[in-house]
XYZ file of N, CA, C and O in Angstrom:
668
model
N 113.016 156.707 144.479
C 113.718 155.603 143.873
C 114.900 156.168 143.075
O 114.731 157.087 142.288
N 116.080 155.584 143.226
C 117.243 156.075 142.465
C 117.067 155.804 140.974
O 116.390 154.861 140.578
N 117.698 156.622 140.127
C 117.555 156.468 138.674
C 118.044 155.115 138.151
O 117.500 154.581 137.192
N 119.052 154.542 138.759
C 119.555 153.243 138.267
C 118.543 152.136 138.513
O 118.393 151.229 137.693
N 117.815 152.197 139.632
C 116.793 151.186 139.911
C 115.636 151.333 138.938
O 115.084 150.345 138.442
N 115.271 152.570 138.614
C 114.200 152.813 137.641
C 114.595 152.269 136.267
O 113.792 151.635 135.589
N 115.818 152.547 135.872
C 116.284 152.051 134.558
C 116.295 150.531 134.536
O 115.897 149.899 133.550
N 116.780 149.942 135.611
C 116.837 148.484 135.678
C 115.426 147.888 135.637
O 115.177 146.898 134.944
N 114.479 148.500 136.355
C 113.090 148.040 136.346
C 112.481 148.184 134.958
O 111.800 147.277 134.457
N 112.730 149.325 134.312
C 112.207 149.557 132.969
C 112.792 148.558 131.974
O 112.075 147.983 131.152
N 114.079 148.308 132.049
C 114.726 147.359 131.133
C 114.210 145.943 131.372
O 113.993 145.180 130.426
N 113.981 145.579 132.619
C 113.454 144.249 132.932
C 112.045 144.086 132.370
O 111.716 143.055 131.784
N 111.218 145.125 132.545
C 109.854 145.067 132.004
C 109.862 144.961 130.483
O 109.090 144.190 129.897
N 110.722 145.717 129.820
C 110.813 145.655 128.357
C 111.311 144.289 127.894
O 110.837 143.749 126.896
N 112.271 143.740 128.612
C 112.802 142.426 128.260
C 111.728 141.355 128.401
O 111.565 140.503 127.523
N 110.979 141.385 129.491
C 109.910 140.397 129.679
C 108.794 140.571 128.662
O 108.203 139.596 128.197
N 108.479 141.801 128.300
C 107.434 142.046 127.305
C 107.848 141.556 125.924
O 107.012 141.126 125.125
N 109.125 141.602 125.621
C 109.588 141.178 124.296
C 109.677 139.667 124.165
O 109.854 139.156 123.071
N 109.571 138.929 125.251
C 109.658 137.467 125.180
C 108.492 136.865 124.395
O 108.593 135.775 123.877
N 107.378 137.564 124.300
C 106.237 137.072 123.524
C 106.557 136.953 122.047
O 105.937 136.179 121.328
N 107.518 137.694 121.563
C 107.901 137.609 120.148
C 108.607 136.299 119.849
O 108.669 135.865 118.710
N 109.158 135.657 120.856
C 109.872 134.403 120.647
C 108.931 133.204 120.580
O 109.349 132.122 120.234
N 107.684 133.408 120.913
C 106.717 132.330 120.902
C 106.453 131.880 119.470
O 106.307 132.698 118.568
N 106.418 130.568 119.231
C 106.175 130.092 117.863
C 104.775 130.477 117.391
O 103.846 130.568 118.191
N 104.611 130.670 116.087
C 103.300 131.068 115.560
C 102.311 129.904 115.607
O 102.707 128.743 115.602
N 101.029 130.194 115.635
C 100.018 129.130 115.594
C 100.103 128.356 114.275
O 100.477 128.900 113.241
N 99.758 127.079 114.331
C 99.813 126.214 113.155
C 98.411 125.688 112.851
O 97.712 125.223 113.744
N 98.036 125.760 111.582
C 96.744 125.236 111.145
C 96.955 123.790 110.721
O 97.828 123.492 109.909
N 96.148 122.911 111.261
C 96.237 121.484 110.938
C 94.903 121.031 110.363
O 93.852 121.433 110.832
N 94.961 120.197 109.339
C 93.743 119.676 108.722
C 93.272 120.554 107.574
O 94.034 121.323 106.999
N 92.005 120.421 107.232
C 91.395 121.173 106.126
C 90.558 122.312 106.684
O 89.397 122.120 107.025
N 91.124 123.490 106.759
C 90.376 124.657 107.239
C 89.554 125.196 106.073
O 90.085 125.577 105.046
N 88.243 125.196 106.248
C 87.328 125.610 105.189
C 87.110 127.116 105.302
O 86.720 127.623 106.351
N 87.365 127.810 104.205
C 87.149 129.255 104.144
C 85.644 129.533 104.081
O 84.951 129.004 103.205
N 85.104 130.367 104.986
C 83.655 130.647 104.966
C 83.175 131.264 103.653
O 82.039 131.024 103.234
N 84.025 132.043 102.983
C 83.626 132.625 101.699
C 83.456 131.549 100.627
O 82.556 131.629 99.787
N 84.329 130.551 100.638
C 84.199 129.446 99.681
C 82.980 128.586 100.000
O 82.336 128.044 99.103
N 82.665 128.476 101.287
C 81.515 127.676 101.704
C 80.205 128.288 101.198
O 79.250 127.571 100.915
N 80.193 129.605 101.026
C 78.991 130.286 100.525
C 78.714 129.971 99.057
O 77.594 130.148 98.585
N 79.738 129.501 98.335
C 79.561 129.166 96.922
C 78.800 127.853 96.729
O 78.345 127.561 95.631
N 78.692 127.051 97.787
C 78.017 125.764 97.702
C 76.553 125.922 98.104
O 76.238 126.567 99.104
N 75.662 125.317 97.323
C 74.226 125.433 97.566
C 73.634 124.051 97.798
O 73.709 123.188 96.912
N 73.053 123.820 98.985
C 72.390 122.533 99.212
C 71.253 122.320 98.209
O 70.512 123.241 97.874
N 71.161 121.090 97.715
C 70.142 120.752 96.727
C 70.599 120.975 95.299
O 69.950 120.526 94.366
N 71.725 121.677 95.104
C 72.215 121.970 93.756
C 73.635 121.432 93.560
O 73.928 120.781 92.556
N 74.529 121.706 94.498
C 75.949 121.333 94.366
C 76.128 119.829 94.478
O 75.434 119.153 95.242
N 77.094 119.312 93.713
C 77.385 117.877 93.729
C 78.694 117.630 94.485
O 79.380 118.564 94.897
N 79.040 116.355 94.635
C 80.306 116.001 95.285
C 81.481 116.580 94.508
O 82.448 117.053 95.091
N 81.404 116.560 93.183
C 82.481 117.114 92.354
C 82.598 118.623 92.577
O 83.717 119.166 92.623
N 81.462 119.312 92.728
C 81.497 120.757 92.997
C 82.170 121.042 94.339
O 82.979 121.956 94.454
N 81.816 120.273 95.347
C 82.391 120.471 96.683
C 83.900 120.233 96.650
O 84.681 121.020 97.191
N 84.319 119.180 95.972
C 85.746 118.880 95.869
C 86.475 119.979 95.111
O 87.581 120.369 95.483
N 85.862 120.507 94.064
C 86.503 121.568 93.277
C 86.607 122.867 94.070
O 87.591 123.601 93.933
N 85.637 123.161 94.921
C 85.618 124.437 95.640
C 86.477 124.394 96.903
O 87.298 125.278 97.131
N 86.291 123.362 97.745
C 87.019 123.355 99.020
C 87.985 122.183 99.188
O 88.666 122.098 100.202
N 88.062 121.297 98.211
C 89.034 120.213 98.271
C 88.461 118.924 98.825
O 87.283 118.827 99.150
N 89.334 117.940 98.925
C 88.933 116.621 99.425
C 88.658 116.683 100.923
O 89.290 117.451 101.637
N 87.751 115.839 101.402
C 87.450 115.850 102.836
C 88.576 115.232 103.655
O 89.368 114.430 103.152
N 88.631 115.611 104.915
C 89.589 115.009 105.835
C 89.222 113.561 106.090
O 90.082 112.692 106.152
N 87.931 113.295 106.238
C 87.454 111.939 106.520
C 86.021 111.786 106.045
O 85.332 112.767 105.770
N 85.599 110.533 105.938
C 84.203 110.196 105.676
C 83.625 109.664 106.982
O 84.355 109.155 107.825
N 82.321 109.757 107.138
C 81.696 109.168 108.318
C 81.959 107.673 108.314
O 82.099 107.048 107.252
N 82.026 107.069 109.475
C 82.436 105.674 109.591
C 81.582 104.716 108.779
O 82.095 103.866 108.076
N 80.277 104.859 108.832
C 79.410 103.923 108.130
C 78.602 104.576 107.027
O 77.599 104.023 106.572
N 79.016 105.760 106.576
C 78.241 106.487 105.577
C 79.187 107.271 104.671
O 79.765 108.263 105.089
N 79.348 106.817 103.422
C 80.215 107.530 102.471
C 79.590 108.830 101.984
O 80.255 109.614 101.314
N 78.335 109.062 102.310
C 77.661 110.286 101.883
C 77.777 111.411 102.908
O 77.129 112.433 102.771
N 78.577 111.218 103.930
C 78.838 112.264 104.918
C 80.332 112.540 104.915
O 81.133 111.667 105.241
N 80.686 113.760 104.514
C 82.084 114.167 104.447
C 82.395 115.090 105.610
O 81.591 115.956 105.968
N 83.582 114.926 106.172
C 84.020 115.736 107.303
C 85.276 116.514 106.931
O 86.246 115.936 106.431
N 85.252 117.809 107.162
C 86.414 118.674 106.991
C 86.823 119.127 108.387
O 86.157 119.962 108.991
N 87.895 118.552 108.903
C 88.315 118.790 110.281
C 89.552 119.681 110.275
O 90.504 119.431 109.541
N 89.530 120.717 111.106
C 90.707 121.582 111.233
C 90.852 122.028 112.675
O 89.875 122.096 113.424
N 92.083 122.293 113.057
C 92.346 122.865 114.362
C 93.571 123.755 114.277
O 94.449 123.552 113.441
N 93.590 124.752 115.120
C 94.716 125.667 115.209
C 95.415 125.368 116.528
O 94.789 125.439 117.594
N 96.686 124.994 116.450
C 97.452 124.658 117.643
C 98.671 125.565 117.744
O 99.079 126.187 116.759
N 99.232 125.603 118.942
C 100.440 126.381 119.154
C 101.346 125.592 120.094
O 100.892 125.140 121.147
N 102.610 125.395 119.704
C 103.533 124.669 120.580
C 103.731 125.394 121.906
O 103.821 126.611 121.950
N 103.782 124.613 122.977
C 103.995 125.147 124.322
C 105.217 124.489 124.936
O 105.933 123.742 124.287
N 105.393 124.700 126.193
C 106.524 124.151 126.926
C 106.451 122.626 126.916
O 105.380 122.042 127.045
N 107.593 121.983 126.761
C 107.646 120.529 126.784
C 107.081 119.876 125.546
O 106.634 118.741 125.598
N 107.064 120.563 124.437
C 106.574 120.054 123.152
C 105.108 119.632 123.188
O 104.668 118.781 122.424
N 104.354 120.189 124.108
C 102.917 119.938 124.108
C 102.250 120.978 123.215
O 102.788 122.054 122.994
N 101.086 120.647 122.711
C 100.362 121.560 121.827
C 99.136 122.114 122.541
O 98.363 121.360 123.130
N 98.992 123.418 122.483
C 97.787 124.059 123.004
C 96.801 124.187 121.855
O 97.149 124.670 120.781
N 95.594 123.750 122.064
C 94.564 123.829 121.026
C 93.853 125.170 121.151
O 93.174 125.431 122.130
N 94.049 126.026 120.153
C 93.452 127.355 120.186
C 92.053 127.371 119.582
O 91.181 128.099 120.046
N 91.844 126.582 118.528
C 90.553 126.583 117.841
C 90.367 125.234 117.169
O 91.338 124.602 116.739
N 89.121 124.797 117.075
C 88.810 123.530 116.421
C 87.487 123.688 115.693
O 86.518 124.192 116.265
N 87.446 123.270 114.422
C 86.224 123.363 113.619
C 86.038 122.098 112.799
O 87.011 121.527 112.300
N 84.794 121.698 112.645
C 84.445 120.573 111.790
C 83.281 121.017 110.918
O 82.267 121.509 111.414
N 83.443 120.883 109.594
C 82.363 121.160 108.657
C 81.871 119.805 108.159
O 82.646 118.985 107.668
N 80.573 119.570 108.302
C 79.963 118.296 107.920
C 79.125 118.520 106.670
O 78.211 119.339 106.664
N 79.453 117.792 105.601
C 78.704 117.856 104.346
C 77.930 116.550 104.198
O 78.515 115.472 104.213
N 76.615 116.657 104.033
C 75.774 115.478 103.871
C 75.215 115.463 102.453
O 74.663 116.457 101.983
N 75.379 114.320 101.773
C 74.925 114.151 100.391
C 73.829 113.093 100.344
O 73.756 112.216 101.205
N 73.002 113.142 99.286
C 72.021 112.083 99.088
C 72.667 110.966 98.269
O 73.849 111.008 97.944
N 71.882 109.948 97.914
C 72.421 108.796 97.186
C 72.873 109.146 95.767
O 73.655 108.416 95.162
N 72.388 110.259 95.222
C 72.779 110.690 93.874
C 74.017 111.587 93.902
O 74.492 112.005 92.857
N 74.546 111.896 95.097
C 75.735 112.730 95.205
C 75.458 114.217 95.231
O 76.350 115.018 94.983
N 74.218 114.611 95.544
C 73.855 116.021 95.619
C 73.918 116.468 97.076
O 73.417 115.783 97.975
N 74.525 117.610 97.299
C 74.678 118.162 98.644
C 73.312 118.457 99.250
O 72.497 119.143 98.650
N 73.059 117.925 100.445
C 71.783 118.133 101.116
C 71.885 119.114 102.286
O 70.984 119.907 102.492
N 72.989 119.036 103.034
C 73.082 119.847 104.238
C 74.543 120.177 104.545
O 75.430 119.349 104.321
N 74.773 121.387 105.049
C 76.094 121.804 105.510
C 75.974 122.095 106.996
O 75.174 122.935 107.414
N 76.735 121.393 107.811
C 76.715 121.595 109.255
C 78.079 122.035 109.751
O 79.102 121.733 109.140
N 78.082 122.760 110.860
C 79.337 123.227 111.446
C 79.364 122.852 112.920
O 78.378 123.040 113.631
N 80.491 122.334 113.359
C 80.712 122.006 114.762
C 81.978 122.718 115.218
O 82.937 122.830 114.457
N 81.984 123.186 116.458
C 83.177 123.844 116.967
C 83.675 123.110 118.204
O 83.199 122.028 118.543
N 84.630 123.705 118.879
C 85.273 123.064 120.023
C 84.287 122.775 121.152
O 84.422 121.784 121.862
N 83.275 123.620 121.325
C 82.311 123.425 122.400
C 81.448 122.181 122.178
O 80.902 121.624 123.123
N 81.291 121.749 120.935
C 80.479 120.570 120.636
C 81.253 119.271 120.827
O 80.670 118.190 120.762
N 82.547 119.366 121.066
C 83.362 118.158 121.205
C 83.184 117.539 122.586
O 82.801 118.208 123.544
N 83.440 116.260 122.662
C 83.352 115.527 123.916
C 84.751 115.156 124.379
O 85.589 114.761 123.562
N 85.018 115.240 125.668
C 86.351 114.856 126.148
C 86.549 113.348 126.055
O 85.622 112.574 126.290
N 87.744 112.948 125.690
C 88.093 111.540 125.579
C 89.224 111.272 126.553
O 90.257 111.938 126.521
N 89.009 110.321 127.431
C 90.068 109.983 128.382
C 90.865 108.806 127.821
O 90.307 107.834 127.329
N 92.153 108.909 127.911
C 93.049 107.884 127.391
C 93.495 107.005 128.545
O 93.928 107.505 129.584
N 93.368 105.709 128.363
C 93.792 104.770 129.390
C 95.298 104.554 129.271
O 95.803 104.360 128.173
N 95.972 104.590 130.375
C 97.428 104.434 130.373
C 97.832 102.989 130.614
O 98.972 102.709 130.943
N 96.913 102.072 130.443
C 97.213 100.673 130.685
C 97.551 99.977 129.377
O 97.305 100.490 128.302
N 98.112 98.796 129.489
C 98.404 97.982 128.314
C 97.523 96.743 128.342
O 97.109 96.291 129.411
N 97.264 96.195 127.184
C 96.464 94.988 127.081
C 97.347 93.787 127.371
O 98.391 93.617 126.730
N 96.971 92.959 128.332
C 97.811 91.792 128.640
C 97.763 90.775 127.507
O 96.739 90.581 126.861
N 98.883 90.158 127.251
C 98.984 89.127 126.233
C 99.514 87.867 126.896
O 100.679 87.824 127.306
N 98.694 86.832 127.049
C 99.125 85.628 127.769
C 100.349 84.991 127.130
O 100.486 84.941 125.911
N 101.254 84.538 127.968
C 102.444 83.845 127.500
C 103.633 84.740 127.268
O 104.717 84.269 126.942
N 103.478 86.037 127.421
C 104.609 86.932 127.176
C 105.213 87.466 128.462
O 106.156 88.227 128.405
N 104.674 87.073 129.598
C 105.224 87.548 130.851
C 106.468 86.734 131.180
O 106.429 85.522 131.267
N 107.579 87.392 131.310
C 108.829 86.732 131.674
C 109.390 87.451 132.889
O 109.398 88.677 132.944
N 109.851 86.664 133.844
C 110.426 87.263 135.048
C 111.800 87.842 134.718
O 112.372 87.593 133.647
N 112.329 88.602 135.649
C 113.653 89.188 135.446
C 114.696 88.102 135.236
O 115.556 88.200 134.363
N 114.624 87.030 136.022
C 115.591 85.942 135.919
C 115.465 85.221 134.570
O 116.477 84.888 133.947
N 114.237 85.026 134.082
C 114.045 84.393 132.777
C 114.616 85.263 131.658
O 115.206 84.757 130.708
N 114.444 86.568 131.775
C 115.005 87.463 130.767
C 116.522 87.449 130.800
O 117.182 87.469 129.762
N 117.091 87.405 132.001
C 118.544 87.426 132.151
C 119.173 86.138 131.638
O 120.157 86.161 130.893
N 118.604 85.014 132.007
C 119.179 83.722 131.631
C 118.743 83.262 130.245
O 119.323 82.342 129.686
N 117.747 83.893 129.669
C 117.240 83.474 128.366
C 118.214 83.702 127.229
O 118.122 83.062 126.188
N 119.167 84.582 127.389
C 120.127 84.868 126.323
C 121.417 84.074 126.436
O 122.292 84.205 125.581
N 121.556 83.257 127.465
C 122.769 82.445 127.603
C 122.798 81.419 126.478
O 121.823 80.738 126.195
N 123.911 81.337 125.802
C 124.058 80.401 124.695
C 123.739 81.019 123.346
O 124.016 80.428 122.313
N 123.207 82.199 123.310
C 122.888 82.848 122.046
C 124.026 83.719 121.547
O 124.036 84.116 120.404
N 124.980 84.022 122.395
C 126.086 84.890 121.996
C 127.075 84.091 121.168
O 127.559 83.044 121.573
N 127.394 84.580 119.966
C 128.335 83.917 119.080
C 129.285 84.973 118.544
O 128.958 85.672 117.577
N 130.471 85.121 119.164
C 131.381 86.179 118.725
C 131.906 85.969 117.307
O 132.309 86.910 116.646
N 131.915 84.749 116.796
C 132.437 84.471 115.456
C 131.333 84.500 114.401
O 131.599 84.305 113.229
N 130.100 84.748 114.795
C 128.977 84.707 113.864
C 129.101 85.727 112.742
O 128.801 85.451 111.597
N 129.577 86.923 113.015
C 129.711 87.952 111.991
C 130.922 87.729 111.112
O 130.986 88.205 109.984
N 131.898 86.966 111.601
C 133.122 86.760 110.825
C 133.000 85.618 109.839
O 133.754 85.540 108.891
N 132.053 84.735 110.029
C 131.922 83.582 109.139
C 131.604 84.018 107.714
O 132.098 83.449 106.756
N 130.780 85.039 107.542
C 130.439 85.520 106.210
C 131.627 86.190 105.546
O 131.828 86.099 104.343
N 132.496 86.832 106.311
C 133.644 87.527 105.762
C 134.739 86.549 105.342
O 135.533 86.841 104.454
N 134.788 85.362 105.973
C 135.836 84.398 105.647
C 135.414 83.443 104.548
O 136.124 82.519 104.220
N 134.247 83.615 103.990
C 133.839 82.765 102.877
C 132.840 81.707 103.273
O 132.204 81.114 102.435
N 132.712 81.440 104.514
C 131.728 80.449 104.953
C 130.391 81.123 105.130
O 130.273 82.029 105.915
N 129.391 80.697 104.417
C 128.087 81.316 104.527
C 127.240 80.613 105.564
O 127.584 79.535 106.024
N 126.152 81.212 105.904
C 125.213 80.580 106.823
C 123.949 80.248 106.064
O 123.609 80.897 105.076
N 123.269 79.260 106.537
C 121.986 78.900 105.934
C 121.010 80.034 106.157
O 121.105 80.759 107.147
N 120.058 80.233 105.254
C 119.112 81.324 105.388
C 118.320 81.267 106.691
O 117.894 82.275 107.209
N 118.128 80.089 107.263
C 117.356 79.987 108.490
C 118.214 80.275 109.707
O 117.732 80.182 110.813
N 119.498 80.554 109.526
C 120.361 80.819 110.663
C 120.939 79.537 111.224
O 121.438 79.501 112.323
N 120.895 78.469 110.452
C 121.384 77.175 110.911
C 122.894 77.081 110.759
O 123.632 78.049 110.794
N 123.369 75.876 110.552
C 124.808 75.620 110.455
C 125.357 76.185 109.160
O 124.663 76.281 108.162
N 126.659 76.578 109.154
C 127.273 77.119 107.948
C 127.293 76.064 106.850
O 127.444 74.883 107.114
N 127.189 76.525 105.625
C 127.217 75.606 104.487
C 128.635 75.543 103.938
O 129.413 76.481 104.073
N 128.957 74.465 103.305
C 130.288 74.283 102.731
C 130.415 75.111 101.459
O 129.476 75.204 100.691
N 131.585 75.735 101.217
C 131.767 76.545 100.010
C 131.843 75.723 98.760
O 132.100 74.608 98.690
């Protein structure tokens, strides 16, 4: 192989290898709970105030139970086309009794999640379907080129958009 081809190959490989530095850094979203701080909490002893003081406010409460706190976090990284790649996902579940004392600390990760399919349909609303011709002809008579000038010339319009009022 000639030396110029080797140099060109080496430079191409180095250039492609350096493209990874241009990748945006991962972003932490939500309340990421530090495992060391989590060790400071003791079930049966710690209260809601202790939990809030140590790891902060929860991301959410359980839907029908204010005694279940959820700390949800995920690590994402922007990809091509402004889509986000999910690198890591964690949920810490804090369960309290009726007196506000911590009873249980649970952890869920990405493997425990269930896939959710999003429907690409819209909900029909009766009476809002208009044909192309109805949309085209529906604006005839609504155009008023002098409508914006009436306020500038001293003639005001009624608040309901009715006839101009006398000065």
